[in-house]
Coordinates of C-alpha atoms and ligand atoms in Angstrom, one line a residue:
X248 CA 256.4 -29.7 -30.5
X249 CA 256.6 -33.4 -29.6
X250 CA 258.9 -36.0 -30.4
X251 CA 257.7 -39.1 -30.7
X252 CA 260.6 -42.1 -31.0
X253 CA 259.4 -45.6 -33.4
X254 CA 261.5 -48.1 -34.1
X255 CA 262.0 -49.7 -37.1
X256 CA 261.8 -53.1 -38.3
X257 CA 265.6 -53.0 -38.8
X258 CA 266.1 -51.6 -35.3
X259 CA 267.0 -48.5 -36.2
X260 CA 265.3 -45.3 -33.7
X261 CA 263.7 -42.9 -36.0
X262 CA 263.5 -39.5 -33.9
X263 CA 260.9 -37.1 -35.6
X264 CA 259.8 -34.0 -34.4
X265 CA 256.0 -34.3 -34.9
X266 CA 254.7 -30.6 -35.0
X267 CA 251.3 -29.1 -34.1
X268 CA 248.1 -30.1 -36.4
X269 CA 247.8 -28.0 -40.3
X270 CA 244.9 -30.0 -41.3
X271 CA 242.2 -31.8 -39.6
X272 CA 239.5 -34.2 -41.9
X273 CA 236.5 -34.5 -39.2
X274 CA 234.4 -37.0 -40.3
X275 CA 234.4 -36.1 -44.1
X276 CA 232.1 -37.9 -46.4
X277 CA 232.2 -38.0 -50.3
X278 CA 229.3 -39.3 -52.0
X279 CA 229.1 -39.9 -55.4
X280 CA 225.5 -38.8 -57.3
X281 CA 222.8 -38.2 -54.6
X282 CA 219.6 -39.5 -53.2
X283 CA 219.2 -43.3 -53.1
X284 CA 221.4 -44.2 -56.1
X285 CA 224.6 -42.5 -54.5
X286 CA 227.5 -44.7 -53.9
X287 CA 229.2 -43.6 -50.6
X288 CA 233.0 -43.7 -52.0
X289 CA 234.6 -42.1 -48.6
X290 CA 233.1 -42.3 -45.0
X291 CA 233.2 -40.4 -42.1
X292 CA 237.0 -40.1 -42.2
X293 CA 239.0 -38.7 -38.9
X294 CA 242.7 -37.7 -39.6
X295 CA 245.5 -35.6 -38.6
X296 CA 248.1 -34.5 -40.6
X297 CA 250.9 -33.1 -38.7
X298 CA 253.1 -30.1 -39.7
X299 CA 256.2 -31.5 -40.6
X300 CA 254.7 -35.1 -41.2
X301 CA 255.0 -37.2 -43.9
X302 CA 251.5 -39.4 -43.8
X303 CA 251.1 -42.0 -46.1
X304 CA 247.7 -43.2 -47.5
X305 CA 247.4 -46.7 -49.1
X306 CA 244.5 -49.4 -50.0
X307 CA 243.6 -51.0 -52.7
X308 CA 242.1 -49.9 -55.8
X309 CA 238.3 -48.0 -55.4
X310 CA 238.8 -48.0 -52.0
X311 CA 238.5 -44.4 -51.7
X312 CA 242.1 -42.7 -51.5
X313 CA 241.5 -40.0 -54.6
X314 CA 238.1 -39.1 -53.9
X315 CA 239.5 -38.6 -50.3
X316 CA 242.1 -36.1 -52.1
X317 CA 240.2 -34.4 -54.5
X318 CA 237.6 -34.1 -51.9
X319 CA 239.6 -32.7 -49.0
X320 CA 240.5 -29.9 -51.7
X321 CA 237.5 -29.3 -53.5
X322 CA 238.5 -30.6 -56.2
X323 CA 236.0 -33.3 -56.9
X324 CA 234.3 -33.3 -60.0
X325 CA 230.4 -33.9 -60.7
X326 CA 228.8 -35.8 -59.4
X327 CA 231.1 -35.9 -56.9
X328 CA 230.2 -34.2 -54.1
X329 CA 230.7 -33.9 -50.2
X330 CA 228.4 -35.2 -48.3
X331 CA 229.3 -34.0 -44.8
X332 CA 232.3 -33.2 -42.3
X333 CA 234.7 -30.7 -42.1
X334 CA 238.3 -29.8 -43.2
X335 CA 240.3 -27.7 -40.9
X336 CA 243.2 -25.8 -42.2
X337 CA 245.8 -24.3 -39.9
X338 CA 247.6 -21.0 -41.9
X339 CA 250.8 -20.4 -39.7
X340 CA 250.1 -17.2 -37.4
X341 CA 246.1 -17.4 -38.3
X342 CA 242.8 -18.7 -37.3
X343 CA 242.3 -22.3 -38.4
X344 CA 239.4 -21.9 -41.0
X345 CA 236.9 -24.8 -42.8
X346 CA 238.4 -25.4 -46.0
X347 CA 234.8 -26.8 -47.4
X348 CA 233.8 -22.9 -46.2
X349 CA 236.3 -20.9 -48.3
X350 CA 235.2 -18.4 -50.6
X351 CA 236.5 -19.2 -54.3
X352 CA 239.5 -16.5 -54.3
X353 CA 240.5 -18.0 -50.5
X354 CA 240.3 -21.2 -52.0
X355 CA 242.5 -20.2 -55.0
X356 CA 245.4 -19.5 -52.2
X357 CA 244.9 -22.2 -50.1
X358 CA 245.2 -24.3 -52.9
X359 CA 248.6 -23.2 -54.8
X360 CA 250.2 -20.8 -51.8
X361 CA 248.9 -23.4 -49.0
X362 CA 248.5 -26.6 -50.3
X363 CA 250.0 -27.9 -53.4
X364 CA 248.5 -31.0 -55.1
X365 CA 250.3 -33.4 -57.5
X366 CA 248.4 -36.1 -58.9
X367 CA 248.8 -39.0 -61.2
X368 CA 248.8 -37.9 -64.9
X369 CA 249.7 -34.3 -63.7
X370 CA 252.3 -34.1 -66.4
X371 CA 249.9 -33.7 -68.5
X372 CA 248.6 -30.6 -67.2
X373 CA 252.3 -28.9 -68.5
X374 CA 251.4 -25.8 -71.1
X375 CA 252.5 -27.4 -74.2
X376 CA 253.7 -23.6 -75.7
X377 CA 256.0 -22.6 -73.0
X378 CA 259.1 -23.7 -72.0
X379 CA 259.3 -25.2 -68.9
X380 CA 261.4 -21.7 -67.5
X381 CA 258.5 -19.8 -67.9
X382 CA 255.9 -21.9 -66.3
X383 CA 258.3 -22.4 -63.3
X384 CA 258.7 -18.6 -62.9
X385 CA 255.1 -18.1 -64.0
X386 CA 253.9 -19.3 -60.7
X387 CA 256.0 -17.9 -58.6
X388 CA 255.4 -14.5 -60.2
X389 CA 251.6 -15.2 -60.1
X390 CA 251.6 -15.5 -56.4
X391 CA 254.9 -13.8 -55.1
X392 CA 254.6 -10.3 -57.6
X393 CA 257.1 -8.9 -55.2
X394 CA 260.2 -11.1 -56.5
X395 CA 262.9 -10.3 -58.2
X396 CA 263.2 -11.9 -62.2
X397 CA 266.6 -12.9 -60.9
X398 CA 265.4 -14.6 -58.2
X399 CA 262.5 -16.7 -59.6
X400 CA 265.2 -17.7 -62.1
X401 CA 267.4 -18.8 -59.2
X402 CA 264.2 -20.6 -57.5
X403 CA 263.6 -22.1 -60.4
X404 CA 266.8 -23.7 -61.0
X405 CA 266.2 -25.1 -57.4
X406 CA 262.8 -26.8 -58.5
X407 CA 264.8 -28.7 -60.6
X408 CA 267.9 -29.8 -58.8
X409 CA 265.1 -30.9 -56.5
X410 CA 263.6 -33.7 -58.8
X411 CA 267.1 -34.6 -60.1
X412 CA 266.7 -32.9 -63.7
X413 CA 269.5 -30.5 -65.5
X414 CA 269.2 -27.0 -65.4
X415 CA 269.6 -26.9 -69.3
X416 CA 266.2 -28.4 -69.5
X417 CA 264.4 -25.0 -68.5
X418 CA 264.7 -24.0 -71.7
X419 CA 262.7 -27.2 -72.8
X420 CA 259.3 -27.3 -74.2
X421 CA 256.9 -29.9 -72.4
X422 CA 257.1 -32.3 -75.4
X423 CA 261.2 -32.2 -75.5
X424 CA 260.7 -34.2 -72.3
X425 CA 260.4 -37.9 -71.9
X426 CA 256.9 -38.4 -69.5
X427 CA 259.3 -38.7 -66.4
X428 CA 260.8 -35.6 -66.8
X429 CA 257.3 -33.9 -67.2
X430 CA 256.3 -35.4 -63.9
X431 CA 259.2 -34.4 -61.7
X432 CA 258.6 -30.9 -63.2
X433 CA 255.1 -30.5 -62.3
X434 CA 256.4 -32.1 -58.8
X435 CA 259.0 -29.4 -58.4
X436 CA 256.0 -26.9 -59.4
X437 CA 254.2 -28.3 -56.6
X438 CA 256.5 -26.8 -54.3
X439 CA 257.3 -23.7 -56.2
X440 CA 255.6 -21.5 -53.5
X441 CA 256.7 -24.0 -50.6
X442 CA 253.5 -24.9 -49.6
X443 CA 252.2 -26.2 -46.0
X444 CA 251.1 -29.1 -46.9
X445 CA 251.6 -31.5 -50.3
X446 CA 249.2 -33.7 -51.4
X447 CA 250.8 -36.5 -53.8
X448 CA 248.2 -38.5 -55.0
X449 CA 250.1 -41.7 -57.1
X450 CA 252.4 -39.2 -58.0
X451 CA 255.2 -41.2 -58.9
X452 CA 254.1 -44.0 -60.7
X453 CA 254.9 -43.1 -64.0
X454 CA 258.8 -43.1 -62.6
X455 CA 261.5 -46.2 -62.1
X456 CA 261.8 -47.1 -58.5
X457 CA 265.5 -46.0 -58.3
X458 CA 263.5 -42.1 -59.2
X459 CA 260.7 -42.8 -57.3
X460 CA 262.9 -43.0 -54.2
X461 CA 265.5 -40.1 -55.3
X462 CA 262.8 -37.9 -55.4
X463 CA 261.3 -39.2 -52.3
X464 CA 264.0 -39.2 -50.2
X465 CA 264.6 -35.6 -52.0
X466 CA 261.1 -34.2 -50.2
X467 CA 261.9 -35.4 -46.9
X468 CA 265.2 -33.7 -46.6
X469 CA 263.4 -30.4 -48.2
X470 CA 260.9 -31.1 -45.7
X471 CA 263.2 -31.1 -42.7
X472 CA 264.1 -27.7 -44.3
X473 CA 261.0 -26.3 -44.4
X474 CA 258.8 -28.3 -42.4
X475 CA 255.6 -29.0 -44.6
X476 CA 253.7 -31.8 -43.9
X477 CA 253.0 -34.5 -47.5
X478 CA 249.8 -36.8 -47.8
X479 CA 251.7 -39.3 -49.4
X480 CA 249.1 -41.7 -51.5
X481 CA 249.7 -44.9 -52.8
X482 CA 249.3 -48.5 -53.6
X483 CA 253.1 -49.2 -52.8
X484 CA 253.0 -50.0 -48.5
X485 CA 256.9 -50.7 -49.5
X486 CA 257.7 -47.1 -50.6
X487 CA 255.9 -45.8 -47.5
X488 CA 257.0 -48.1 -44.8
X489 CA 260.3 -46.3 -46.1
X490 CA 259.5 -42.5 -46.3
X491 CA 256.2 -42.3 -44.4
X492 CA 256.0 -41.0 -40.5
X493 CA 252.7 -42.8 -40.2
X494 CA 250.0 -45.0 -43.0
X495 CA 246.9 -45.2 -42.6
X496 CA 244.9 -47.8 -44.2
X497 CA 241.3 -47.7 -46.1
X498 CA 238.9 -50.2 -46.7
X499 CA 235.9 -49.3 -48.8
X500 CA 236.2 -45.5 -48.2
X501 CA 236.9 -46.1 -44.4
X502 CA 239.9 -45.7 -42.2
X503 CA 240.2 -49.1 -41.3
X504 CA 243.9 -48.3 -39.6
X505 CA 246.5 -45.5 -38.5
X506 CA 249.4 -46.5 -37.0
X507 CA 253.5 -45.2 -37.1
X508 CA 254.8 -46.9 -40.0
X509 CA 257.8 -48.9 -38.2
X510 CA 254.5 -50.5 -36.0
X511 CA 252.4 -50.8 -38.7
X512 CA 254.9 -52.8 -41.0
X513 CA 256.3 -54.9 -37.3
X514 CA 253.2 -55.6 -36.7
X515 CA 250.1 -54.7 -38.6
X516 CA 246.6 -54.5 -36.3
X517 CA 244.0 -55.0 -39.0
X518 CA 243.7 -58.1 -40.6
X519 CA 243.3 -56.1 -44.3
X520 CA 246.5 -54.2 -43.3
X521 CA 248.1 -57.2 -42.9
X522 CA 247.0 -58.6 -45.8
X523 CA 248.3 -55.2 -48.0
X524 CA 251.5 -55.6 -46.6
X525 CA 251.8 -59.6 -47.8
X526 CA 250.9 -58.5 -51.2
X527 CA 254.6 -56.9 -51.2
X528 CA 257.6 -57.9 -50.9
X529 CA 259.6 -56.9 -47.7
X530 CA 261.7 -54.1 -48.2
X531 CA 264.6 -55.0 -45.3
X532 CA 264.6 -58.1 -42.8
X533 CA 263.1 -60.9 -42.8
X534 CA 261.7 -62.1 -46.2
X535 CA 258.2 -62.3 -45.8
X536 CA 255.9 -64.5 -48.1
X537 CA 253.9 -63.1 -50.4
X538 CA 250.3 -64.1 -50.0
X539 CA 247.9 -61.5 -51.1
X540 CA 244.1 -61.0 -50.3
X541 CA 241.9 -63.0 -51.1
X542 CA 238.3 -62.1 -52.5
X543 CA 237.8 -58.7 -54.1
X544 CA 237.6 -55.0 -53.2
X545 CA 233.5 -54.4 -51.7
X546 CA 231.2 -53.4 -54.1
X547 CA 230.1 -49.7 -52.9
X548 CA 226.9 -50.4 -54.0
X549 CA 226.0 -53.4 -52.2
X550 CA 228.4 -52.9 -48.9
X551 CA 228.5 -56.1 -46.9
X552 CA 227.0 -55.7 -43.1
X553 CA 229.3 -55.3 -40.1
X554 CA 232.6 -54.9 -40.5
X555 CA 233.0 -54.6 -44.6
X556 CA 236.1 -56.8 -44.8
X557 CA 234.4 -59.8 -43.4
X558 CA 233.6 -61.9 -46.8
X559 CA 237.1 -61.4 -47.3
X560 CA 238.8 -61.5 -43.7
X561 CA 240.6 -65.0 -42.1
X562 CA 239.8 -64.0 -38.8
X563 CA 236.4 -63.2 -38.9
X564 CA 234.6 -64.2 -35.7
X565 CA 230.9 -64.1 -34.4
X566 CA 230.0 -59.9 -34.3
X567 CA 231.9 -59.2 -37.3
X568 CA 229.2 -59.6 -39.8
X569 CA 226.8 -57.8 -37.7
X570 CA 228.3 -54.9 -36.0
X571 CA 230.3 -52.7 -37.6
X572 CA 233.7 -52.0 -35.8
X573 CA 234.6 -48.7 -34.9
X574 CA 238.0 -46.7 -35.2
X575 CA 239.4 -46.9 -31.6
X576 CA 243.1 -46.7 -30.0
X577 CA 244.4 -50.1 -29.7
X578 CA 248.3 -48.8 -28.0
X579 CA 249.8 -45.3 -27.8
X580 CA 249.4 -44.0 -31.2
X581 CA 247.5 -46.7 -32.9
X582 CA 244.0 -46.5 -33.6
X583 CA 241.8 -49.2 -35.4
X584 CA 238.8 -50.6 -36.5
X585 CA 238.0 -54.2 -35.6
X586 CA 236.6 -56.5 -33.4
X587 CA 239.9 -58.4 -32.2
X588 CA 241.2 -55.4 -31.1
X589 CA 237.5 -53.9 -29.4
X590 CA 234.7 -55.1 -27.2
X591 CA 231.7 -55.8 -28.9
X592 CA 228.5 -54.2 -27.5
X593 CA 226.6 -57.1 -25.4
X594 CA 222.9 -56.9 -25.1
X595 CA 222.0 -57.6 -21.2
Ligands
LIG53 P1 243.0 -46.2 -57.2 O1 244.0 -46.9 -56.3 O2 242.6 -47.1 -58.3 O3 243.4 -44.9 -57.7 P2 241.2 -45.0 -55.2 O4 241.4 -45.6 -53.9 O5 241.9 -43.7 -55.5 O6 241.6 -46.1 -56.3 P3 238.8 -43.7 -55.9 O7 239.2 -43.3 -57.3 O8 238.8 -42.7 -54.9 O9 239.6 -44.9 -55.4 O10 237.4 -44.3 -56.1 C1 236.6 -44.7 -55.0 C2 235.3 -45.3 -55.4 O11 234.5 -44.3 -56.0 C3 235.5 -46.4 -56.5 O12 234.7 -47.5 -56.1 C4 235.0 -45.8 -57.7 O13 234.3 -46.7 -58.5 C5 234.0 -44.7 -57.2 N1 234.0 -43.6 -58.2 C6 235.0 -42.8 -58.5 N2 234.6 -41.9 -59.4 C7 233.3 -42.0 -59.6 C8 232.3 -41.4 -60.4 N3 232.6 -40.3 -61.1 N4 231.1 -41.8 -60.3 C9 230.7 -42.9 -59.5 N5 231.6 -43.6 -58.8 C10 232.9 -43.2 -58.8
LIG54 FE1 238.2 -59.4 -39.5 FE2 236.3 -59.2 -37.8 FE3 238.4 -57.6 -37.6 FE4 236.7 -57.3 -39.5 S1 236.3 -57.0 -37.3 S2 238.9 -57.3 -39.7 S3 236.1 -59.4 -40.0 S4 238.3 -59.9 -37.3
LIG55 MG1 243.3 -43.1 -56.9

């Protein structure tokens, strides 16, 4: 295990313990449709996820982050469907194995025992005729047959001190809960079977910020406890230059940057990144002002030449609408994609 030391922008040391690699996305690709009409929504994307780590995940909208989710767990529905790459999963104790190989009853572990997945609108995937006891112990059962009643009951009342919500409320039904409530729950289901890695996909959205960062800051003490890793996604750079270990940044279903978080909000490397985090406002420090992005989001369909965020980018220069950048270390830790930061290839 390494630890790696960043410093934040309020000069605090954060100390993390980075652990080895759970799961590995080499050079996955997510088309949507096939043949000549398919829009390329997520390309070639290389990255780590640490156990232990909390990664976040940001961009703006369309720019790839859910396909990138639903794909790295075969999840995607028609038409989606992975064009290329690899997902490497590594079980504690086991071989690492492909995840886009698993068989469907493997793939029915990894996803609930291994992995747990909360998206946006998962509330509504709640079993409207059971109270909210029975779905909590339900799962548990389903995948642990060897527990006690007693205990489930016990883990269950855990789930829900974790997301902040009265034990009473087990008795609930799904509908005797306001949609906040039925969000935290399917969050504490998430980590029912205390998964390896969590993938939150916008998961908080339909919370107030003070919640939103309860619950966050709830995860990352769990996570000390148990070390799983969290794919943290969002549109909210703020929330994750607070709770994220590391962001990285796509751009029209690229990686376009990966940095520590404390670097990444000091001093952003792309120009896009830098752009994302002037659309918010500064969370600590020096106010910053808030100016946005110009332009809009690339149209999949018709993706400009070069680097993509040229129409859109202030710094654009000579091989930036020609060559396409690629994602290269730029310090210790740091890796991006562009041409201030790269040599362009020189014909002789
Ligand atoms: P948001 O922040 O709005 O959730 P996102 O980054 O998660 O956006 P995705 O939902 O992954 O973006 O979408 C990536 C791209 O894929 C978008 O341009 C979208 O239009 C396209 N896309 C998504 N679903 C489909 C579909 N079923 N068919 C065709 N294109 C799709
Ligand atoms: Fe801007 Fe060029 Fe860097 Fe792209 S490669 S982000 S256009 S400077
Ligand atoms: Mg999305």
């Amino acid at each position: 295990m390494e630890i790696v030391e960043t410093s934040s922008e309020d000069g605090v040391a954060r100390r993390r313990a980075v652990g080895e690699p759970v799961l590995e996305l080499r050079n996955l690709s997510v088309d949507y449709g096939v043949g000549e009409s398919a829009v390329h929504a997520v390309r070639d994307v290389d990255l780590t996820l640490h156990r232990g780590e909390v990664l976040g995940l940001a961009g703006e909208s369309g720019s790839g982050k859910s396909t990138l989710a639903y794909g790295m767990t075969r999840l995607l529905a028609p038409p989606g469907v992975v064009a290329g790459g690899r997902v490497i999963y590594h079980a504690p104790g086991s071989e690492p194995v492909d995840v886009l190989q698993l068989s469907d009853a493997e793939l029915r572990h990894f996803r609930w025992a291994q992995t747990a997945i909360v998206f946006q609108g998962a509330m509504n995937s709640l079993n409207p005729v059971h109270r909210i006891r029975t779905q909590l112990t339900d799962v548990i059962k389903a995948h642990e047959p060897d527990t006690r009643p007693a205990e489930r009951l016990d883990r269950a009342r855990e789930l829900m001190a974790l997301v902040g919500i009265p034990d009473d409320r087990l008795e609930s039904y799904p509908h005797q809960l306001s949609g906040g409530m039925r969000q935290r729950v399917m969050i504490g289901m998430a980590m029912a079977l205390r998964p390896q890695v969590v993938v939150m996909d916008e998961p908080t959205t339909a919370l107030d910020v003070v919640m939103q960062r309860q619950i966050l800051s709830r995860m990352i003490k769990l996570r000390e406890q148990f070390d799983f890793a969290v794919l943290f996604i969002t549109h909210d750079l703020s929330l994750l230059a607070e709770f994220a270990d590391r962001i990285a940044i796509m751009y029209g279903g690229r990686i376009v940057e990966s940095s520590p978080s404390a670097d990444l909000y000091r001093e952003p490397l792309h120009p896009y990144s830098k752009g994302l985090l002037g659309s918010f406002p500064a969370l600590r420090g020096e106010r910053r002002e808030l100016t946005g992005i110009p332009g809009s989001p690339p149209d999949l369909r018709a993706m400009p030449t070069g680097c993509t965020f040229h129409p859109r980018c202030p710094h654009a220069f000579e091989p930036c609408s020609v060559q396409r950048p690629l994602l290269t270390v730029a310090a210790p830790g740091r890796d991006v994609a562009c041409w201030l930061h790269a040599t362009p290839d020189t014909e002789d």
